[in-house]
Coordinates of C-alpha atoms in Angstrom, one line a residue:
Chain A
X31 CA 37.4 67.1 14.2
X32 CA 35.8 64.2 12.6
X33 CA 37.4 62.4 10.1
X34 CA 36.3 62.6 6.4
X35 CA 33.9 60.1 5.6
X36 CA 32.4 58.7 1.9
X37 CA 29.7 56.9 1.4
X38 CA 29.3 55.0 -1.7
X39 CA 26.6 54.4 -3.9
X40 CA 25.9 50.5 -3.5
X41 CA 22.9 49.8 -5.7
X42 CA 22.5 49.0 -9.1
X43 CA 25.2 51.0 -11.6
X44 CA 23.7 51.2 -15.7
X45 CA 26.6 50.5 -17.9
X46 CA 27.7 53.5 -19.7
X47 CA 30.5 52.8 -21.8
X48 CA 30.6 51.6 -25.5
X49 CA 28.9 49.1 -27.1
X50 CA 30.7 47.4 -29.7
X51 CA 28.0 45.0 -32.6
X52 CA 28.2 41.6 -33.7
X53 CA 31.6 41.1 -34.5
X54 CA 32.9 40.4 -30.7
X55 CA 30.1 39.1 -29.7
X56 CA 30.9 36.2 -32.6
X57 CA 34.9 37.2 -31.8
X58 CA 34.3 36.4 -28.9
X59 CA 32.3 33.2 -29.5
X60 CA 35.4 32.7 -31.3
X61 CA 37.7 32.5 -28.8
X62 CA 36.1 30.8 -25.9
X63 CA 35.1 27.5 -28.6
X64 CA 39.4 27.5 -28.9
X65 CA 39.5 27.7 -25.8
X66 CA 37.3 25.2 -24.0
X67 CA 38.6 22.9 -27.3
X68 CA 42.0 22.9 -26.3
X69 CA 41.2 23.0 -22.7
X70 CA 42.6 26.2 -22.3
X71 CA 42.3 27.6 -18.6
X72 CA 40.9 24.3 -17.6
X73 CA 43.0 21.7 -15.6
X74 CA 45.9 19.6 -17.4
X75 CA 43.8 16.6 -18.1
X76 CA 41.9 18.2 -20.0
X77 CA 44.5 19.7 -22.4
X78 CA 46.4 16.0 -22.9
X79 CA 44.3 14.7 -26.0
X80 CA 44.4 18.0 -27.7
X81 CA 48.0 18.1 -26.8
X82 CA 48.5 14.3 -27.8
X83 CA 46.6 14.4 -30.9
X84 CA 49.0 17.1 -32.2
X85 CA 51.6 15.5 -31.3
X86 CA 50.8 12.5 -33.2
X87 CA 50.1 14.9 -35.8
X88 CA 53.2 16.4 -35.9
X89 CA 55.3 13.5 -35.5
X90 CA 56.4 13.1 -39.4
X91 CA 57.0 16.4 -40.2
X92 CA 59.6 16.5 -36.8
X93 CA 60.6 12.8 -38.2
X94 CA 61.8 13.5 -41.9
X95 CA 63.0 17.0 -40.4
X96 CA 65.7 15.0 -37.5
X97 CA 66.4 13.1 -40.7
X98 CA 67.5 16.0 -42.9
X99 CA 69.0 17.3 -39.7
X100 CA 71.1 13.9 -39.4
X101 CA 71.7 13.5 -43.2
X102 CA 72.1 17.2 -44.2
X103 CA 72.6 18.0 -47.7
X104 CA 73.0 14.1 -48.5
X105 CA 69.6 14.6 -48.6
X106 CA 68.3 13.6 -51.9
X107 CA 65.0 15.4 -53.1
X108 CA 64.2 11.8 -54.0
X109 CA 64.0 10.6 -50.5
X110 CA 62.1 13.6 -49.3
X111 CA 58.4 14.0 -49.4
X112 CA 56.4 16.5 -51.7
X113 CA 54.9 18.2 -49.4
X114 CA 51.5 17.5 -50.1
X115 CA 51.9 14.0 -48.6
X116 CA 52.1 15.6 -44.9
X117 CA 48.5 16.4 -45.7
X118 CA 48.1 12.3 -45.7
X119 CA 50.0 10.9 -43.5
X120 CA 49.0 11.6 -40.6
X121 CA 44.6 12.3 -41.2
X122 CA 44.1 10.0 -39.1
X123 CA 45.2 12.0 -37.1
X124 CA 43.1 14.7 -38.0
X125 CA 39.8 12.7 -38.1
X126 CA 40.3 11.9 -35.0
X127 CA 40.9 15.0 -33.8
X128 CA 37.6 16.4 -35.6
X129 CA 36.2 13.6 -33.4
X130 CA 36.6 15.5 -30.7
X131 CA 36.8 19.2 -32.1
X132 CA 33.4 19.7 -33.6
X133 CA 31.5 18.6 -30.9
X134 CA 33.1 19.9 -27.9
X135 CA 32.4 23.3 -30.1
X136 CA 28.9 22.6 -31.3
X137 CA 26.8 19.6 -29.1
X138 CA 28.1 21.0 -25.7
X139 CA 25.8 24.9 -25.9
X140 CA 22.6 23.5 -27.1
X141 CA 23.4 20.3 -23.3
X142 CA 24.1 23.2 -21.3
X143 CA 21.8 25.6 -22.6
X144 CA 24.4 27.8 -24.1
X145 CA 22.7 28.3 -27.2
X146 CA 19.4 29.7 -26.0
X147 CA 21.9 32.2 -23.9
X148 CA 23.9 33.1 -27.0
X149 CA 20.9 33.9 -29.1
X150 CA 19.5 36.3 -26.7
X151 CA 22.5 38.5 -27.5
X152 CA 23.5 40.3 -30.2
X153 CA 24.3 37.0 -32.2
X154 CA 22.2 35.0 -34.8
X155 CA 22.0 31.7 -36.0
X156 CA 23.9 32.7 -38.9
X157 CA 26.6 34.5 -37.1
X158 CA 26.6 31.8 -34.5
X159 CA 27.0 29.5 -36.9
X160 CA 29.9 31.3 -38.4
X161 CA 31.5 32.0 -35.7
X162 CA 32.3 28.6 -33.7
X163 CA 32.7 27.2 -38.4
X164 CA 36.1 30.0 -37.6
X165 CA 36.8 28.2 -34.2
X166 CA 36.9 24.4 -35.4
X167 CA 39.0 25.4 -38.7
X168 CA 41.3 27.6 -36.2
X169 CA 41.9 24.4 -34.0
X170 CA 41.8 22.0 -36.5
X171 CA 44.8 23.9 -39.1
X172 CA 47.2 23.2 -35.9
X173 CA 47.2 19.5 -36.6
X174 CA 46.4 20.3 -40.6
X175 CA 49.1 22.6 -41.4
X176 CA 50.6 23.3 -38.7
X177 CA 53.1 19.3 -39.8
X178 CA 53.4 20.7 -44.0
X179 CA 55.0 24.7 -42.6
X180 CA 57.3 22.8 -39.6
X181 CA 58.3 20.8 -42.5
X182 CA 59.0 24.2 -45.0
X183 CA 60.8 25.9 -42.1
X184 CA 62.5 23.5 -41.3
X185 CA 63.9 22.1 -45.2
X186 CA 64.1 26.0 -45.2
X187 CA 66.4 26.3 -42.5
X188 CA 68.5 23.4 -42.9
X189 CA 69.1 24.4 -46.5
X190 CA 66.7 21.8 -48.6
X191 CA 63.2 24.4 -48.9
X192 CA 62.3 26.0 -52.2
X193 CA 64.8 27.5 -54.5
X194 CA 64.4 31.0 -54.3
X195 CA 62.2 33.7 -53.1
X196 CA 59.3 33.1 -55.7
X197 CA 59.5 29.2 -55.9
X198 CA 59.1 29.5 -51.7
X199 CA 55.7 31.8 -51.9
X200 CA 55.2 29.5 -54.3
X201 CA 55.1 26.1 -52.2
X202 CA 54.1 28.9 -49.0
X203 CA 50.8 29.6 -50.7
X204 CA 49.7 25.6 -52.1
X205 CA 50.3 24.8 -48.4
X206 CA 47.6 27.1 -46.9
X207 CA 45.7 26.6 -49.8
X208 CA 45.5 23.0 -49.6
X209 CA 45.4 23.7 -45.5
X210 CA 42.1 26.3 -46.3
X211 CA 40.2 24.2 -48.5
X212 CA 41.1 20.5 -46.9
X213 CA 40.2 21.8 -43.3
X214 CA 36.8 23.8 -44.5
X215 CA 36.5 20.7 -45.6
X216 CA 37.0 18.5 -42.4
X217 CA 34.9 22.0 -40.3
X218 CA 31.9 21.0 -42.2
X219 CA 31.4 17.2 -42.2
X220 CA 32.6 17.8 -38.3
X221 CA 30.1 20.3 -37.9
X222 CA 27.3 19.0 -39.9
X223 CA 27.8 15.1 -38.5
X224 CA 27.8 17.2 -34.7
X225 CA 24.6 19.3 -35.2
X226 CA 22.0 16.1 -35.4
X227 CA 22.9 14.4 -31.9
X228 CA 22.9 16.7 -28.8
X229 CA 25.2 13.9 -27.2
X230 CA 28.4 14.3 -27.8
X231 CA 29.8 10.9 -27.3
X232 CA 27.0 9.8 -30.4
X233 CA 28.4 12.7 -32.2
X234 CA 31.7 11.4 -32.0
X235 CA 31.2 8.8 -33.7
X236 CA 29.1 10.4 -36.3
X237 CA 31.8 12.5 -37.7
X238 CA 34.1 9.2 -37.3
X239 CA 31.4 7.0 -39.5
X240 CA 31.0 10.4 -42.1
X241 CA 34.4 9.5 -42.9
X242 CA 35.9 6.3 -41.8
X243 CA 32.7 4.3 -42.2
X244 CA 31.6 5.9 -45.8
X245 CA 35.8 6.0 -46.6
X246 CA 35.3 2.0 -46.0
X247 CA 32.2 2.0 -48.5
X248 CA 33.7 3.8 -51.2
X249 CA 37.2 1.3 -51.0
X250 CA 34.5 -2.0 -51.4
X251 CA 32.7 0.1 -54.3
X252 CA 36.0 0.0 -55.9
X253 CA 38.2 -2.4 -54.9
X254 CA 36.0 -5.1 -54.6
X255 CA 33.2 -4.5 -56.3
X256 CA 34.7 -2.7 -59.4
X257 CA 33.0 0.3 -59.9
X258 CA 35.6 2.9 -61.7
X259 CA 37.5 4.0 -59.3
X260 CA 36.4 8.2 -60.0
X261 CA 34.3 7.3 -57.1
X262 CA 37.1 7.8 -54.8
X263 CA 36.6 10.9 -55.0
X264 CA 33.9 10.9 -52.7
X265 CA 36.3 9.5 -50.2
X266 CA 36.3 11.8 -47.5
X267 CA 40.0 10.2 -46.5
X268 CA 41.1 10.6 -50.1
X269 CA 39.5 13.0 -51.6
X270 CA 40.7 15.9 -49.5
X271 CA 44.4 14.2 -49.7
X272 CA 44.1 14.5 -53.4
X273 CA 43.2 17.5 -54.1
X274 CA 46.4 19.0 -52.0
X275 CA 48.2 17.0 -54.2
X276 CA 46.3 17.9 -57.2
X277 CA 47.5 22.0 -56.0
X278 CA 50.4 20.9 -56.0
X279 CA 50.1 19.6 -60.1
X280 CA 51.1 16.3 -58.8
X281 CA 48.2 13.0 -59.0
X282 CA 47.9 11.7 -55.4
X283 CA 47.1 7.6 -55.4
X284 CA 43.4 8.3 -54.8
X285 CA 43.6 9.3 -58.7
X286 CA 45.3 6.8 -59.7
X287 CA 44.0 4.0 -61.4
X288 CA 45.8 1.2 -62.9
X289 CA 46.2 0.5 -67.4
X290 CA 43.5 3.9 -66.9
X291 CA 43.1 8.1 -67.2
X292 CA 43.5 10.1 -63.8
X293 CA 40.7 11.4 -62.3
X294 CA 40.5 14.7 -63.7
X295 CA 41.1 16.7 -60.7
X296 CA 38.2 19.5 -61.2
X297 CA 36.6 15.9 -60.6
X298 CA 38.7 15.8 -57.5
X299 CA 37.5 19.5 -56.5
X300 CA 34.0 18.6 -57.1
X301 CA 34.3 15.6 -55.3
X302 CA 36.0 17.5 -52.0
X303 CA 32.8 20.2 -52.9
X304 CA 30.7 17.6 -53.0
X305 CA 30.6 16.7 -49.5
X306 CA 31.8 19.7 -48.4
X307 CA 28.2 21.1 -49.9
X308 CA 26.0 18.3 -47.7
X309 CA 27.8 18.8 -44.5
X310 CA 27.1 22.1 -44.6
X311 CA 23.4 21.9 -46.0
X312 CA 23.2 19.4 -43.3
X313 CA 24.4 22.1 -40.5
X314 CA 22.5 25.3 -41.7
X315 CA 19.3 23.4 -42.2
X316 CA 19.6 21.5 -38.7
X317 CA 20.3 24.8 -36.5
X318 CA 17.6 26.5 -38.8
X319 CA 14.6 24.3 -37.2
X320 CA 16.1 24.1 -34.1
X321 CA 14.6 26.1 -31.8
X322 CA 16.3 27.7 -28.6
X323 CA 14.3 26.1 -25.8
Chain B
X131 CA 5.6 52.0 -10.9
X132 CA 5.1 49.3 -12.9
X133 CA 2.2 49.3 -15.8
X134 CA 0.1 46.0 -17.6
X135 CA -2.6 47.5 -19.5
X136 CA -5.5 45.1 -20.1
X137 CA -5.4 43.6 -23.9
X138 CA -6.6 46.8 -25.8
X139 CA -9.2 46.8 -28.7
X140 CA -8.7 44.4 -31.1
X141 CA -7.1 45.6 -34.7
X142 CA -9.0 45.3 -37.8
X143 CA -8.6 41.5 -38.2
X144 CA -6.2 41.5 -42.2
X145 CA -7.3 40.7 -45.5
X146 CA -7.2 36.9 -46.3
X147 CA -3.7 36.1 -47.1
X148 CA -2.5 39.1 -45.3
X149 CA 0.2 38.7 -42.6
X150 CA 0.6 39.8 -40.3
X151 CA 4.0 41.7 -39.8
X152 CA 6.7 42.9 -38.1
X153 CA 7.8 46.8 -37.2
X154 CA 10.7 47.5 -40.0
X155 CA 13.7 47.9 -38.4
X156 CA 14.0 51.1 -39.1
X157 CA 11.4 52.4 -36.7
X158 CA 13.2 53.9 -34.3
X159 CA 13.6 51.7 -30.6
X160 CA 12.8 54.0 -27.4
X161 CA 15.9 55.5 -26.5
X162 CA 17.2 54.5 -23.5
X163 CA 17.6 58.1 -21.6
X164 CA 13.6 57.8 -22.1
X165 CA 13.4 55.0 -20.5
X166 CA 14.8 56.9 -17.6
X167 CA 12.5 58.9 -17.3
X168 CA 9.7 56.9 -17.8
X169 CA 6.7 58.0 -15.6
X170 CA 4.5 54.9 -14.9
X171 CA 2.5 55.9 -18.0
X172 CA 5.0 56.2 -20.6
X173 CA 5.7 54.2 -23.9
X174 CA 4.7 50.0 -24.4
X175 CA 7.7 48.6 -23.9
X176 CA 6.5 44.8 -24.5
X177 CA 3.8 44.4 -26.7
X178 CA 2.4 41.0 -27.5
X179 CA -0.8 41.4 -30.6
X180 CA -3.1 38.1 -31.8
X181 CA 0.4 36.2 -30.8
X182 CA -0.5 32.2 -30.8
X183 CA 2.1 29.4 -31.2
X184 CA 2.3 26.0 -32.0
X185 CA 3.8 23.2 -32.3
X186 CA 2.4 20.7 -34.5
X187 CA -0.8 20.3 -33.5
X188 CA 0.2 21.4 -29.6
X189 CA -0.5 25.0 -29.2
X190 CA 1.3 27.0 -26.9
X191 CA 0.0 30.7 -26.7
X192 CA -3.5 31.1 -28.3
X193 CA -3.9 34.5 -29.6
X194 CA -2.0 36.6 -26.7
X195 CA -2.4 40.1 -26.2
X196 CA -1.0 42.5 -23.8
X197 CA 0.7 45.8 -23.6
X198 CA 3.6 46.2 -20.2
X199 CA 5.2 49.5 -19.3
X200 CA 8.1 49.6 -16.7
X201 CA 8.4 48.2 -13.9
X202 CA 7.8 44.1 -12.6
X203 CA 5.3 41.9 -14.0
X204 CA 4.6 38.8 -12.9
X205 CA 4.2 35.8 -16.1
X206 CA 1.3 33.3 -13.8
X207 CA 0.1 30.2 -14.8
X208 CA 0.3 26.5 -14.0
X209 CA 3.3 24.7 -15.9
X210 CA 2.3 24.0 -19.8
X211 CA 0.6 27.2 -19.6
X212 CA 3.2 28.9 -22.1
X213 CA 4.5 30.9 -20.3
X214 CA 8.3 29.7 -21.1
X215 CA 7.1 29.9 -24.6
X216 CA 5.7 33.3 -24.4
X217 CA 9.7 34.7 -23.2
X218 CA 11.2 32.9 -25.6
X219 CA 8.9 34.9 -28.6
X220 CA 9.6 38.0 -26.3
X221 CA 13.2 36.9 -26.3
X222 CA 13.1 36.7 -30.3
X223 CA 14.2 33.4 -29.9
X224 CA 11.6 32.1 -30.9
X225 CA 8.9 33.4 -34.0
X226 CA 5.5 33.6 -33.3
X227 CA 3.2 31.3 -35.8
X228 CA 0.7 34.3 -36.0
X229 CA 1.1 37.9 -34.2
X230 CA 3.6 39.9 -33.9
X231 CA 5.4 40.7 -30.4
X232 CA 7.6 43.6 -30.1
X233 CA 10.1 44.6 -27.4
X234 CA 10.8 48.5 -27.7
X235 CA 9.3 48.9 -30.2
X236 CA 11.2 46.1 -32.4
X237 CA 11.4 42.1 -33.3
X238 CA 13.9 40.9 -31.2
X239 CA 13.3 38.1 -33.4
X240 CA 14.4 39.1 -36.6
X241 CA 16.4 42.9 -34.2
X242 CA 20.0 42.6 -33.3
X243 CA 20.2 45.8 -31.4
X244 CA 16.6 45.5 -29.6
X245 CA 18.3 41.8 -28.2
X246 CA 21.3 43.9 -26.8
X247 CA 19.0 44.8 -24.8
X248 CA 17.3 42.3 -23.6
X249 CA 18.8 40.7 -20.1
X250 CA 17.5 37.1 -19.9
X251 CA 18.1 34.2 -17.1
X252 CA 16.0 31.7 -17.7
X253 CA 14.9 28.9 -15.7
X254 CA 17.2 25.9 -16.8
X255 CA 21.0 26.0 -15.9
X256 CA 22.6 28.0 -18.7
X257 CA 26.2 28.0 -17.6
X258 CA 29.3 26.4 -18.8
X259 CA 30.1 24.4 -15.1
X260 CA 33.6 24.8 -16.1
X261 CA 33.8 28.5 -15.8
X262 CA 34.7 30.4 -13.2
X263 CA 31.6 33.1 -12.5
X264 CA 33.9 35.9 -13.6
X265 CA 34.7 34.6 -16.9
X266 CA 30.6 32.9 -17.1
X267 CA 29.3 36.6 -16.8
X268 CA 32.0 38.0 -19.2
X269 CA 31.6 35.8 -21.6
X270 CA 28.6 37.1 -21.2
X271 CA 29.6 40.8 -21.5
X272 CA 31.4 40.0 -24.6
X273 CA 29.0 38.2 -26.5
X274 CA 27.1 41.6 -25.7
X275 CA 29.1 44.3 -27.1
X276 CA 29.7 45.0 -23.9
X277 CA 33.7 47.1 -24.1
X278 CA 34.5 47.4 -20.3
X279 CA 33.7 43.7 -20.3
X280 CA 35.9 43.1 -16.7
X281 CA 34.7 45.9 -15.4
X282 CA 31.4 45.7 -16.1
X283 CA 31.8 41.6 -14.8
X284 CA 33.3 43.1 -11.6
X285 CA 30.1 45.8 -11.2
X286 CA 26.8 43.2 -11.8
X287 CA 29.1 39.7 -10.2
X288 CA 28.9 42.8 -7.0
X289 CA 25.3 43.5 -7.2
X290 CA 24.4 39.7 -6.5
X291 CA 26.7 39.4 -4.1
X292 CA 29.4 37.1 -5.3
X293 CA 32.9 37.5 -5.6
X294 CA 34.5 38.1 -9.5
X295 CA 38.0 36.6 -8.3
X296 CA 36.1 33.1 -7.3
X297 CA 38.4 30.8 -9.0
X298 CA 35.6 28.1 -8.6
X299 CA 33.3 26.9 -11.7
X300 CA 30.2 27.7 -11.0
X301 CA 29.4 24.1 -12.0
X302 CA 30.4 23.7 -8.1
X303 CA 28.1 26.6 -6.8
X304 CA 25.1 25.8 -5.0
X305 CA 21.7 26.4 -6.6
X306 CA 21.4 30.2 -5.0
X307 CA 24.9 31.1 -6.3
X308 CA 24.0 29.8 -10.5
X309 CA 21.0 31.9 -10.0
X310 CA 22.7 34.6 -9.3
X311 CA 25.6 33.6 -11.7
X312 CA 22.2 33.8 -14.4
X313 CA 21.0 36.8 -13.1
X314 CA 24.3 38.4 -13.4
X315 CA 24.9 37.8 -16.6
X316 CA 21.7 38.6 -18.3
X317 CA 22.0 41.8 -15.7
X318 CA 25.6 42.4 -17.7
X319 CA 24.3 44.7 -20.5
X320 CA 22.4 47.3 -18.9
X321 CA 18.8 46.4 -20.7
X322 CA 16.1 47.8 -20.5
X323 CA 14.0 44.3 -20.4
X324 CA 14.6 41.7 -18.4
X325 CA 13.2 37.9 -18.8
X326 CA 13.4 36.2 -15.7
X327 CA 12.3 33.0 -15.7
X328 CA 11.5 31.8 -12.0
X329 CA 15.0 33.8 -10.1
X330 CA 14.6 33.0 -7.2
X331 CA 14.0 29.7 -7.2
X332 CA 16.9 28.4 -5.1
X333 CA 17.8 31.4 -3.0
X334 CA 18.1 31.5 0.5
X335 CA 15.4 33.5 2.2
X336 CA 17.6 36.8 2.7
X337 CA 19.2 36.3 -0.8
X338 CA 15.0 36.2 -2.4
X339 CA 15.1 39.6 -0.2
X340 CA 17.6 41.2 -1.3
X341 CA 17.0 39.9 -5.0
X342 CA 12.7 41.2 -4.6
X343 CA 14.9 44.7 -4.0
X344 CA 16.9 44.4 -6.6
X345 CA 13.9 44.1 -9.3
X346 CA 12.9 46.7 -7.5
X347 CA 15.0 49.4 -8.0
X348 CA 16.1 48.1 -11.2
X349 CA 11.6 49.1 -12.1
X350 CA 12.5 52.0 -10.4
X351 CA 14.6 53.2 -13.2
X352 CA 12.5 52.4 -15.9
X353 CA 13.8 48.8 -16.7
X354 CA 10.8 46.8 -17.2
X355 CA 11.2 43.3 -15.4
X356 CA 9.1 40.2 -15.9
X357 CA 9.5 37.3 -14.0
X358 CA 7.8 34.1 -13.2
X359 CA 7.6 32.7 -10.3
X360 CA 5.8 29.3 -8.4
X361 CA 6.2 31.2 -5.2
X362 CA 3.1 33.2 -5.0
X363 CA 3.4 34.8 -2.5
X364 CA 7.2 36.3 -3.8
X365 CA 5.3 37.1 -6.5
X366 CA 3.0 39.4 -4.5
X367 CA 6.1 41.1 -2.3
X368 CA 7.7 41.7 -6.3
X369 CA 4.3 44.2 -7.4
X370 CA 1.0 43.4 -8.0
X371 CA 0.8 44.0 -11.9
X372 CA 0.9 40.0 -13.4
X373 CA -0.3 38.7 -16.8
X374 CA -2.3 34.8 -15.8
X375 CA -1.2 32.2 -18.5
X376 CA -4.0 29.3 -18.6
X377 CA -3.9 27.0 -21.6
X378 CA -2.3 29.0 -23.0
X379 CA -4.6 31.7 -23.5
X380 CA -4.7 34.7 -21.6
X381 CA -7.1 34.9 -18.4
X382 CA -6.2 37.9 -17.2
X383 CA -3.8 41.1 -17.0
X384 CA -3.4 44.0 -14.5
X385 CA -3.3 44.2 -10.7
X386 CA -4.1 41.4 -9.0
X387 CA -6.0 42.9 -6.6
X388 CA -8.4 45.2 -9.3
X389 CA -8.8 41.3 -10.5
X390 CA -10.5 40.1 -7.5
X391 CA -12.7 43.0 -7.2
X392 CA -14.1 41.7 -10.8
X393 CA -14.1 38.7 -10.2
X394 CA -18.5 38.5 -9.4
X395 CA -18.5 34.9 -9.8
X396 CA -16.9 34.1 -7.4
X397 CA -18.4 34.6 -3.9
X398 CA -15.5 36.7 -1.4
X399 CA -14.7 34.7 1.7
X400 CA -13.8 36.5 5.0
X401 CA -13.4 35.3 8.5
X402 CA -15.3 37.6 11.1
X403 CA -13.7 36.8 14.5
X404 CA -16.1 37.3 17.6
X405 CA -16.9 35.3 21.2
X406 CA -20.2 34.4 19.7
X407 CA -19.5 32.9 16.2
X408 CA -22.7 30.3 16.3
X409 CA -25.0 33.3 17.1
X410 CA -23.3 35.7 14.3
X411 CA -22.9 32.8 12.1
X412 CA -27.1 32.6 12.8
X413 CA -28.4 35.7 12.3
X414 CA -26.2 36.2 8.6
X415 CA -28.7 33.2 7.0
X416 CA -31.5 34.0 8.2
X417 CA -31.1 38.2 7.0
X418 CA -29.6 36.8 3.8
X419 CA -26.4 38.5 3.9
X420 CA -24.3 35.1 3.5
X421 CA -23.7 32.4 1.0
X422 CA -22.0 30.5 3.7
X423 CA -21.4 30.1 6.9
X424 CA -19.0 27.9 8.7
X425 CA -18.7 28.5 12.0
X426 CA -14.7 28.1 13.8
X427 CA -14.4 28.0 17.7
X428 CA -13.8 32.0 17.9
X429 CA -14.4 33.3 14.3
X430 CA -17.2 31.9 11.3
X431 CA -15.9 32.2 7.6
X432 CA -18.7 33.6 5.5
X433 CA -19.3 32.6 2.1
X434 CA -19.8 36.7 0.1
X435 CA -20.9 37.9 -3.0
X436 CA -20.9 41.9 -2.2
X437 CA -17.5 42.7 0.0
X438 CA -18.7 46.0 0.2
X439 CA -22.5 45.8 1.6
X440 CA -21.1 43.1 4.1
X441 CA -18.7 45.7 5.1
X442 CA -21.7 48.2 5.9
X443 CA -23.5 45.4 7.8
X444 CA -21.8 43.4 9.9
X445 CA -20.2 46.3 12.6
X446 CA -24.5 47.3 13.0
X447 CA -25.2 43.8 13.4
X448 CA -22.8 42.4 15.9
X449 CA -23.9 45.1 18.7
X450 CA -27.3 44.8 17.7
X451 CA -27.2 41.2 18.7
X452 CA -24.7 42.1 21.7
X453 CA -21.3 40.1 20.1
X454 CA -17.8 41.3 20.0
X455 CA -15.9 41.5 17.2
X456 CA -12.7 41.0 17.1
X457 CA -11.2 40.5 13.8
X458 CA -12.6 41.6 10.0
X459 CA -9.7 39.5 7.5
X460 CA -10.8 38.5 3.7
X461 CA -9.2 35.4 3.6
X462 CA -9.3 35.2 -1.1
X463 CA -7.9 38.2 -2.3
X464 CA -4.5 37.7 -2.2
X465 CA -2.5 36.7 -5.4
X466 CA -3.3 32.7 -4.8
X467 CA -7.0 33.4 -4.2
X468 CA -7.0 35.0 -8.0
X469 CA -4.4 32.8 -9.6
X470 CA -6.3 29.3 -8.8
X471 CA -9.9 31.8 -9.4
X472 CA -8.5 32.0 -12.8
X473 CA -6.1 28.9 -13.5
X474 CA -9.6 26.7 -12.5
X475 CA -11.9 28.6 -14.3
X476 CA -9.7 28.0 -17.2
X477 CA -9.9 24.3 -16.4

C-alpha cells in the first residue's frame, strides 16, 4: 500500500475574505506615515533625529520636574512656569521637528510614486490628505503636548498640580485644546509648504522659511519699522503660544505691548486661524491640481 | 478567451454645451461572480468612449473609443503614444478632458468601490525602498481594505515566487524582483481588472515565462488584463488582442493577425525556399504574380498583394518549372510587422 499523498493547488488564489472601506485605508496610511517619520522598523540611525528632537523638547519639563523633586513643597507657585509657557519654550524644536516630519510624510510619496499607487486604491486625494494630516498631527503632538502633559502629571504626583479634580480637568482640557490647535496650525503650515516641492530638503527649508522667515519679517515690521504690535498675531512662532496663553486666561509676550492695550484675544485666534487656512488652502489647491503621474 | 471590440458606432453627438457624463454611482457594478463565469463574449469590462486627454496644448489621447472584455489585451504604441495616460485614466488617476472611461461600468475616478477592483503595476518604480517585500505588499493590502492582509500577502508573494519572510528592503532588490513585488501588490486585492505597465521588463527568461503563464491563468479566471510592453514577441505570447495607439489616437483594435489581413494597402512578404531562386523570381515577375522580388542564395523574398491567390499558384508554378519548393514562410504577419505598419502609417 502506498503512502497517502496530496497535490496542492499552486495556482492563483482568489481573495474571498472581507474587505473594509476607506477608513481602513486611511488608518493604514496614517500608521505607515507615523512609522516612517519616527523611523520605526528602520535602522537605528533613522530613529536618532526624532529621538533627539523629542528629548530636547522634553528637556524644559524634565528640568522643572527635577527642580520640583529636589525642592518639593518649597517650590512656590511664582517659581513654577505656567503650563502654557511650556508650549513656547521648545517652540523652535517643534518647528525643527516639523521640518523633518512634513516633508517625510508628504514629499516621499510623490517622489517614490506611492502617491499614484495610493490613489489607485479606494483612497481619494481628500482622504489621503486627511490621513497624512492626522499622521503629522499625531507625531507633532509628541513634542507639543507631551512636555506639558508630563509637567502636569509630574506636578500632580509631587502635589504641586492643580487644586482639586475639577481644576485638574480644567487644566488638562486647556492643555489638550492648546495642543490640538497648535499642532493643527503646525501641521497645516508644514504640509502646505511641503506640498510645493518634490524635494525633501527644499521642503524642509520651505517649512523653516514659512515659520522663522515670516517671524523675522513680522519682528522687523513691529520692532524696527514700528508698525502696530497687533501684527504679532501673524508671527508663526509667537502667535500659537500667545493663543495657548489666552486659552489659559493670560496674556503672553506676543500680546503685550508697552504703553498700549494687549492684543484682543479674538485677534490672536484670527491670526492663527488665518495662517492655518492659508496653508491648508495651499495644500488642497496643490493636490487638487496634482496629477498622479 | 479575450475579446477586444473595435470601436462601436459612435453615439449620437450631444447637443452643444452638453457634457458627456459618467455613469452614476448607483449603477450596479459587474459582480465578481459574473466575471468568473466570463464566456469570452460577456460583459464589457473596460470601455472608453470618445476619450480625449489634453495637457494644455498637448493632446496626449485623442478621441479614443474601444471596449475590452476579460482576457489579456496588449496596449501597444511608441513612446509618447498615450499609453500611460490611458492607463492613468483607466485607474481613475486622472480624468479625461472629454469622453468617458468606465471600468466595470463605473468611473474609476469617482467611484471608490471600483478602484478597489483594479490592480495597478505602474511602469515606474512605485515602492517604498526601505520596506521589505512583505511589508510593502501588506501595506498595499491594507490600503485596499483587505482584512486578511497578512495571509493574502503571503499568497500573492508566493505567486510571484518571493519570500514573505525575506527581511531585505526592496531597495536592495534587482529590477526583476522589484517588478515582481509590484505585481504582487497589484494582485493583493484580487482585482478584476489588472493594469500592467511594462510588467515583464527586467525579468529573466524563466520569470518571464512564469509571469506570462500567470497572466494566462488570470485571464482564464475571467480577469481583464491590460498589458503594455515594448517587447512585441512577448506580447504575442500573451495573446493576440491588441490596442495600438499612435500619436494619441487609436490606430487599431482586435486580433493582430486579423488586423494584418485588413491591411490591403500593404503588400504581404513571403519567403519562398527553392533550389533555383533566380528562375522562380523571373517566372513570378513575368507572370505578374509578384509586386517585387528579392533573390537570395536559396530563396526568393516575394512581395505580393493577394496572399491567398499566391498560395494557390505557387505550388503549380514550381511544378511547371521543375523546381523544388522547400518552404513558404510569411514574413510579416507577426505582431511586430503589424505594429510597424500601423505606426508608420500614422507618421
